[in-house]
């Protein structure tokens, strides 16, 4: 928690990360790097019609805070060095207790913004043709659980995320040896109580397991 004149204040997000994105261009750079896998200040400057020096400053600020890292330097078309960066995912995991400490309005705003960005990313991938370009996975499931089951689902989702990140780290280490180009991948993990559940709860109703069988829809695209 933050401290102000000896008083503990609740924090919405890691203050270091919050400060890193005080300028809107840094957020744009960071998200763009995740979408593409890598980019340089000159790339972004050219696309936005900005001065390379101005964009380069924000790249260096993100790198200084450990949010991106320089992966190579190459000679540009005009004889200038071109610095290429890749994104670094920070540890933003909030446990249940810390998440629930946040005001409900803040939690709703965070979730809404993340869902909006996910929808944008999916739409862009569908339009670009990359969504079905590989043997990808797409599934949606419904199950009815008790409180213990809910906790087990959250633990399983966290384990899946950790495994996903570990695979990325191993691949990054191999790429340093092989020189193979990276494949930017988006993994979405979501487990939430349905809207129908909230309306039933507010009405004082309950739902029996026999009337809520486990259902799963899955589709894999093979090329």
Short mmCIF file of C-alpha atoms in Angstrom, two decimals:
data_model
loop_
_atom_site.label_atom_id
_atom_site.label_comp_id
_atom_site.label_asym_id
_atom_site.label_seq_id
_atom_site.Cartn_x
_atom_site.Cartn_y
_atom_site.Cartn_z
CA UNK A 1 0.00 0.00 0.00
CA UNK A 2 1.08 3.59 -0.58
CA UNK A 3 1.94 5.87 2.33
CA UNK A 4 0.90 9.50 2.78
CA UNK A 5 1.95 11.30 5.95
CA UNK A 6 2.05 7.99 7.77
CA UNK A 7 -1.37 6.93 6.51
CA UNK A 8 -1.80 3.84 4.35
CA UNK A 9 -3.54 4.41 1.04
CA UNK A 10 -4.97 1.82 -1.30
CA UNK A 11 -3.29 1.50 -4.67
CA UNK A 12 -5.11 0.83 -7.91
CA UNK A 13 -2.00 -0.45 -9.67
CA UNK A 14 1.74 -0.74 -9.20
CA UNK A 15 2.92 2.91 -8.96
CA UNK A 16 6.02 2.15 -11.03
CA UNK A 17 3.90 0.83 -13.87
CA UNK A 18 1.40 3.67 -13.57
CA UNK A 19 4.21 6.24 -13.87
CA UNK A 20 5.60 4.46 -16.91
CA UNK A 21 2.41 5.22 -18.84
CA UNK A 22 1.94 8.86 -17.87
CA UNK A 23 2.47 9.70 -21.55
CA UNK A 24 -0.07 8.13 -23.96
CA UNK A 25 2.61 7.35 -26.55
CA UNK A 26 4.24 4.85 -24.18
CA UNK A 27 1.05 2.85 -23.91
CA UNK A 28 0.77 2.86 -27.71
CA UNK A 29 4.36 1.67 -28.06
CA UNK A 30 3.95 -1.09 -25.50
CA UNK A 31 0.73 -2.48 -26.99
CA UNK A 32 2.15 -2.25 -30.52
CA UNK A 33 5.19 -4.26 -29.48
CA UNK A 34 2.97 -6.99 -28.05
CA UNK A 35 0.92 -7.04 -31.26
CA UNK A 36 3.94 -7.23 -33.58
CA UNK A 37 6.54 -8.90 -31.43
CA UNK A 38 9.12 -6.20 -32.12
CA UNK A 39 9.48 -2.65 -33.46
CA UNK A 40 11.85 0.30 -33.45
CA UNK A 41 11.40 3.99 -32.57
CA UNK A 42 11.82 4.86 -36.25
CA UNK A 43 9.00 2.47 -37.19
CA UNK A 44 6.56 4.08 -34.77
CA UNK A 45 7.73 7.60 -35.59
CA UNK A 46 7.17 7.01 -39.31
CA UNK A 47 3.68 5.60 -38.75
CA UNK A 48 2.58 8.45 -36.48
CA UNK A 49 4.39 11.29 -38.26
CA UNK A 50 6.50 12.12 -35.20
CA UNK A 51 10.17 12.91 -34.70
CA UNK A 52 12.32 9.84 -34.14
CA UNK A 53 14.14 11.48 -31.22
CA UNK A 54 10.85 12.13 -29.41
CA UNK A 55 9.65 8.55 -29.88
CA UNK A 56 13.07 7.16 -28.99
CA UNK A 57 12.91 8.94 -25.63
CA UNK A 58 9.73 7.10 -24.69
CA UNK A 59 11.21 3.79 -25.85
CA UNK A 60 14.17 4.38 -23.55
CA UNK A 61 11.87 5.26 -20.66
CA UNK A 62 9.94 2.01 -21.10
CA UNK A 63 13.21 0.08 -21.33
CA UNK A 64 14.52 1.77 -18.19
CA UNK A 65 11.44 0.54 -16.31
CA UNK A 66 11.86 -3.01 -17.63
CA UNK A 67 8.73 -2.97 -19.80
CA UNK A 68 10.57 -3.44 -23.10
CA UNK A 69 14.09 -4.54 -23.97
CA UNK A 70 16.55 -3.94 -26.79
CA UNK A 71 17.06 -7.11 -28.83
CA UNK A 72 19.29 -5.87 -31.64
CA UNK A 73 20.78 -2.85 -33.34
CA UNK A 74 21.01 -2.70 -37.11
CA UNK A 75 22.15 -0.16 -39.66
CA UNK A 76 19.25 1.87 -41.07
CA UNK A 77 18.73 3.00 -44.67
CA UNK A 78 20.28 6.41 -44.01
CA UNK A 79 23.28 5.08 -42.12
CA UNK A 80 21.80 5.58 -38.66
CA UNK A 81 21.56 2.79 -36.11
CA UNK A 82 18.09 1.28 -35.80
CA UNK A 83 17.32 -0.02 -32.33
CA UNK A 84 14.76 -2.85 -32.29
CA UNK A 85 12.86 -3.67 -29.10
CA UNK A 86 10.53 -6.38 -27.87
CA UNK A 87 7.97 -6.16 -25.04
CA UNK A 88 8.39 -7.49 -21.53
CA UNK A 89 5.31 -8.60 -19.62
CA UNK A 90 5.35 -7.24 -16.06
CA UNK A 91 4.06 -9.15 -13.06
CA UNK A 92 0.55 -7.69 -12.78
CA UNK A 93 -1.11 -10.63 -11.09
CA UNK A 94 -3.34 -9.55 -8.22
CA UNK A 95 -4.43 -12.24 -5.80
CA UNK A 96 -8.10 -12.44 -4.87
CA UNK A 97 -7.69 -10.41 -1.68
CA UNK A 98 -5.85 -7.53 -3.37
CA UNK A 99 -8.24 -7.52 -6.32
CA UNK A 100 -11.31 -7.36 -4.06
CA UNK A 101 -9.74 -4.47 -2.10
CA UNK A 102 -10.09 -2.31 -5.19
CA UNK A 103 -13.31 -0.29 -5.44
CA UNK A 104 -15.98 -2.07 -7.48
CA UNK A 105 -16.03 0.80 -9.99
CA UNK A 106 -12.29 0.37 -10.55
CA UNK A 107 -12.59 -3.39 -11.01
CA UNK A 108 -15.42 -2.93 -13.52
CA UNK A 109 -13.41 -0.30 -15.41
CA UNK A 110 -10.33 -2.53 -15.55
CA UNK A 111 -12.31 -5.55 -16.73
CA UNK A 112 -14.23 -3.51 -19.30
CA UNK A 113 -11.06 -2.04 -20.79
CA UNK A 114 -9.37 -5.44 -20.99
CA UNK A 115 -12.41 -7.02 -22.68
CA UNK A 116 -12.55 -4.10 -25.12
CA UNK A 117 -8.90 -4.60 -26.05
CA UNK A 118 -9.43 -8.35 -26.44
CA UNK A 119 -12.36 -7.78 -28.79
CA UNK A 120 -10.28 -5.33 -30.81
CA UNK A 121 -7.42 -7.81 -31.02
CA UNK A 122 -9.67 -10.67 -32.11
CA UNK A 123 -11.39 -8.49 -34.70
CA UNK A 124 -8.07 -7.30 -36.09
CA UNK A 125 -6.74 -10.88 -36.30
CA UNK A 126 -9.88 -12.07 -38.09
CA UNK A 127 -9.68 -9.22 -40.58
CA UNK A 128 -5.95 -9.79 -41.15
CA UNK A 129 -6.44 -13.53 -41.60
CA UNK A 130 -3.98 -14.41 -38.81
CA UNK A 131 -6.69 -15.80 -36.50
CA UNK A 132 -7.10 -18.94 -38.63
CA UNK A 133 -3.68 -18.96 -40.23
CA UNK A 134 -2.39 -21.66 -37.85
CA UNK A 135 -3.58 -24.67 -35.88
CA UNK A 136 -5.21 -22.45 -33.28
CA UNK A 137 -7.48 -23.32 -30.36
CA UNK A 138 -10.89 -21.77 -29.65
CA UNK A 139 -13.31 -23.07 -27.04
CA UNK A 140 -16.07 -21.97 -24.68
CA UNK A 141 -17.38 -24.04 -21.75
CA UNK A 142 -20.03 -23.81 -19.05
CA UNK A 143 -19.95 -25.71 -15.75
CA UNK A 144 -21.75 -25.44 -12.42
CA UNK A 145 -19.41 -25.44 -9.40
CA UNK A 146 -19.51 -24.88 -5.65
CA UNK A 147 -17.27 -22.44 -3.76
CA UNK A 148 -14.43 -24.96 -3.58
CA UNK A 149 -14.79 -25.66 -7.29
CA UNK A 150 -14.61 -21.92 -8.01
CA UNK A 151 -11.30 -21.73 -6.16
CA UNK A 152 -10.00 -24.74 -8.05
CA UNK A 153 -10.98 -23.16 -11.37
CA UNK A 154 -9.10 -19.97 -10.50
CA UNK A 155 -6.02 -22.00 -9.53
CA UNK A 156 -6.20 -23.96 -12.79
CA UNK A 157 -6.42 -20.73 -14.82
CA UNK A 158 -3.40 -19.31 -12.99
CA UNK A 159 -1.41 -22.48 -13.63
CA UNK A 160 -2.30 -22.33 -17.33
CA UNK A 161 -1.11 -18.71 -17.49
CA UNK A 162 2.17 -19.55 -15.76
CA UNK A 163 2.76 -22.41 -18.18
CA UNK A 164 2.03 -20.14 -21.13
CA UNK A 165 4.57 -17.56 -19.91
CA UNK A 166 7.16 -20.26 -19.24
CA UNK A 167 6.78 -21.52 -22.82
CA UNK A 168 7.39 -17.96 -24.04
CA UNK A 169 10.58 -17.67 -21.99
CA UNK A 170 11.91 -20.99 -23.28
CA UNK A 171 11.11 -20.01 -26.86
CA UNK A 172 12.89 -16.70 -26.37
CA UNK A 173 16.00 -18.50 -25.17
CA UNK A 174 15.94 -20.82 -28.20
CA UNK A 175 15.46 -17.89 -30.59
CA UNK A 176 18.66 -16.29 -29.32
CA UNK A 177 20.48 -19.39 -30.50
CA UNK A 178 18.58 -20.19 -33.68
CA UNK A 179 17.80 -16.66 -34.83
CA UNK A 180 14.31 -17.80 -35.73
CA UNK A 181 11.70 -15.06 -36.05
CA UNK A 182 9.19 -14.84 -33.22
CA UNK A 183 5.49 -15.59 -33.58
CA UNK A 184 3.38 -13.05 -31.61
CA UNK A 185 0.62 -15.02 -29.85
CA UNK A 186 -2.35 -13.84 -27.81
CA UNK A 187 -3.72 -16.20 -25.14
CA UNK A 188 -7.05 -15.35 -23.52
CA UNK A 189 -8.07 -16.93 -20.22
CA UNK A 190 -11.39 -15.97 -18.66
CA UNK A 191 -13.58 -17.60 -16.02
CA UNK A 192 -16.50 -15.59 -14.68
CA UNK A 193 -19.94 -15.97 -13.17
CA UNK A 194 -22.66 -15.70 -15.80
CA UNK A 195 -25.11 -12.81 -15.98
CA UNK A 196 -28.00 -15.25 -15.55
CA UNK A 197 -26.46 -16.39 -12.27
CA UNK A 198 -26.52 -12.84 -10.90
CA UNK A 199 -30.18 -12.35 -11.81
CA UNK A 200 -31.14 -15.66 -10.16
CA UNK A 201 -29.20 -14.77 -7.03
CA UNK A 202 -30.88 -11.39 -6.77
CA UNK A 203 -34.25 -13.13 -7.13
CA UNK A 204 -33.36 -15.59 -4.38
CA UNK A 205 -33.42 -18.57 -6.72
CA UNK A 206 -31.02 -21.51 -6.88
CA UNK A 207 -30.03 -23.79 -9.72
CA UNK A 208 -29.67 -27.57 -9.49
CA UNK A 209 -26.76 -29.38 -11.09
CA UNK A 210 -29.10 -31.69 -13.00
CA UNK A 211 -30.45 -28.67 -14.91
CA UNK A 212 -27.00 -27.31 -15.69
CA UNK A 213 -24.94 -29.99 -17.45
CA UNK A 214 -21.32 -29.32 -18.33
CA UNK A 215 -21.18 -28.03 -21.93
CA UNK A 216 -18.17 -27.21 -24.06
CA UNK A 217 -17.78 -25.85 -27.57
CA UNK A 218 -14.34 -26.18 -29.14
CA UNK A 219 -12.98 -25.52 -32.61
CA UNK A 220 -9.50 -26.05 -33.90
CA UNK A 221 -8.26 -24.68 -37.18
CA UNK A 222 -5.72 -26.83 -39.00
CA UNK A 223 -3.78 -25.64 -42.00
#
